[in-house]
Amino acid sequence: MNNRIKTSDPAVIALCSVAESEGIATVFDRYQAQQPQCGFGSLGLCCRICWKGPCRVDPFGDGPQAGICGADKHTIVARNVTRMMAAGAAAHSEHGRHIALALQKIGKGLLPAYRIRDEAKLYRIATLLNIDTQNKEMLEVAYDVATKTLEDYQNQDHHKGCHWISATLPKKRVELLSHLGVLPHNIDATVSQIMARTHIGCDAEPKNVFLGGIRGALADFNGMSLATELSDVMFGTPSPVVTEANIGVIDKNAVNIAVNGHNPMLSEVICDMAREMNDIAKGVGAPKGINIVGICCTGNEVMMRHGVPLATNYLSQEMAILTGALDAMVVDVQCIMPSLPQIGNCFHTEVITTMDENKMQGARHISFHEENAVETAREIIQCAINAYTRRDPKRVNIPNIKQTAVVGFSSEAVMAALSKIDADDPLKPLVDNIVNGNIQGVALFAGCNSTQTVQDESYQVIAKTLAANNVLMLATGCGAGAFAKHGLMNQQATEQYAGDSLKAVLTAIGQAAGLGGPLPLVLHMGSCVDNSRAVSLATALANRLGVDLCDLPLVASAPEAMSEKAIAIASWGVAIGLPTHLGTMPQVTGSDVITDLMQEGAKDLFDGYFIVETDPKIAGNKLVDVIKQKRQKLGI
Ligand code: SF4
Ligand code: MSK
């Protein structure tokens, strides 16, 4: 591997050579250009909260030990990380608000492009939220579910927690969080309060600031839970589907359109319209018509619901354009590199922004609103078809690298598979196999890609360690993308890497569920907003056993955590009682008060804690040890 190109993905390595020969800078070049990165920032010791700053605290104790206002290193670090959690909560919760508002409009019959695709789930959610469904039409129930959901953005009563947290976490956990004063009552107010309390001259008690951040992280959980569940109602609850992943899914004989970002509102309609417009693409000379591929979490959304192949994950999104065969990249929100239009301009690729609050210099903007979703999707697809006619075949270079992936394991899909073994008590086979040790524990992989590590490598190393130790694995977001691209989300991987007892269980369930073989080694649970799916499953397990989440042999791992959303996810993971591994260094190590709080302090408060370990081999072993300790404590 070229040391400059920090990836384990052979397709990325191949396309970086194209970039190099064409003189195009990629994320890896910009990473190099940033070296050495600021030590103060890396430790979280730089404050830019007011214009007297920036202020920096000397980590070696020789220089200044406080900012101009007097804030010390602990306050500065606490404020910085807490604001990150608020930004993560805002991102997921804006996504959720968009979905909830759309469902409310569907309930009023105002969005003809959309419909309720999972009616049974709508009614289950109504029951969960204590909504009376007697004598109501389905659309009325949809309206009521959306309206009650939106109360989580509006409630002003501090004594009433958000509906979705109360409905989705075990009762014991909700009581603990309430007792600790970290249960959000309103997503927007929680984010706003964090911004207010971290303004200059406000909350300067580091632990108090950090616990305010934890409340923000729990607001993040609330926002993502409602986004996930209501998306299922509108677009269908995922069930297992076989597809492919990595850059080889781009097809030189088709008009290739990549959907990138997070929000499925537009990409769902693009998938529908692509089928309708296929012949137009053939008419301009693309023999295979239109080929939709996914990137990042919009990619995960359409992959798990429609089997749309995944081109790549976050860090390598530029590579899709470097194939010379991508005709359009359509982006919505979050984790979209601002470099894309520049690279698109080196080829014929149309980079199209679609959300009015998320534009990029140099991109074409086609404004998306649900009311005109069909027209917008058609305009975008036509734009891609036009671009195809400008494609230069001599510059097409698609590495033939892809892997089979079986994706779409929503918690409902997992329960459905288990019910094939025990229809009366679907959780029993899982419980029995955890108790008898065939499954030692469960690990949720979440999070991103980061240039701090070698792209996708830690995911693979940790997963192979856990698999050999009979740990059942779930994955979301760009972690799921990594596993799919590297062939760890298929049945062969189970045969190759699972420990004997895990393999036997995955085979029994897979056979019973009609997959003709074992379940994949790592179960794909969706996009990063879908981390709540794993919590639903864990809550069902905890409720079944009458214990709290922290009592179960569950761990979480974010080997390449990078975004503010990932910080928020990891923090609520800790707050709900999960030992949570970070494989990248969080920007908090400048304060021992905060690092202690994230480890020992959090353990005392939540029975969950952060494990920071950048070496994936050691991290895998540490997670296995944590699972063993949990089992011992449970007496199993
Ligand atoms: Fe400096 Fe205080 Fe202003 Fe931060 S808030 S920049 S530490 S003066
Ligand atoms: S896209 S937040 S890099 S998972 Fe969900 Fe991937 Fe992380 Fe963005």
Coordinates of N, CA and C and ligand atoms in Angstrom, one line a residue, residues 262 296-297 314 335 447-449 477-478 528 562-563 565, ligand 2:
H262 N -27.9 11.4 3.5 CA -28.6 10.6 4.6 C -30.1 10.5 4.5
C296 N -22.4 6.4 1.2 CA -22.6 6.8 2.6 C -24.0 6.3 3.1
C297 N -24.8 7.1 3.8 CA -26.0 6.6 4.4 C -27.2 6.7 3.6
Y314 N -18.0 6.8 3.2 CA -17.7 8.3 3.3 C -16.4 8.7 2.7
C335 N -22.2 14.8 5.7 CA -21.1 14.0 5.3 C -20.8 14.0 3.8
G447 N -20.5 4.2 13.2 CA -19.6 5.3 12.9 C -19.0 5.3 11.5
C448 N -18.0 6.2 11.4 CA -17.6 6.7 10.1 C -16.4 6.1 9.6
N449 N -15.8 6.9 8.6 CA -14.4 6.7 8.2 C -13.7 7.9 8.7
G477 N -24.2 2.6 9.2 CA -23.5 3.7 8.7 C -22.3 3.3 7.8
C478 N -21.2 4.1 7.9 CA -20.1 3.8 7.1 C -19.3 2.6 7.5
C528 N -26.5 5.6 9.6 CA -26.1 6.0 11.0 C -27.3 6.4 11.8
M562 N -15.7 10.0 13.6 CA -15.2 11.3 13.1 C -16.2 12.4 13.2
S563 N -17.4 12.2 12.9 CA -18.4 13.3 12.8 C -18.9 13.7 14.2
K565 N -22.0 13.8 14.8 CA -23.0 12.8 15.0 C -22.5 11.6 15.7
Ligands
MSK2 S1 -22.3 8.9 6.7 S2 -21.8 10.3 10.2 S3 -19.4 9.3 8.0 S4 -21.4 7.0 9.5 FE1 -23.8 8.4 8.0 FE2 -20.8 7.8 7.5 FE3 -20.3 8.8 9.9 FE4 -21.2 10.3 8.0

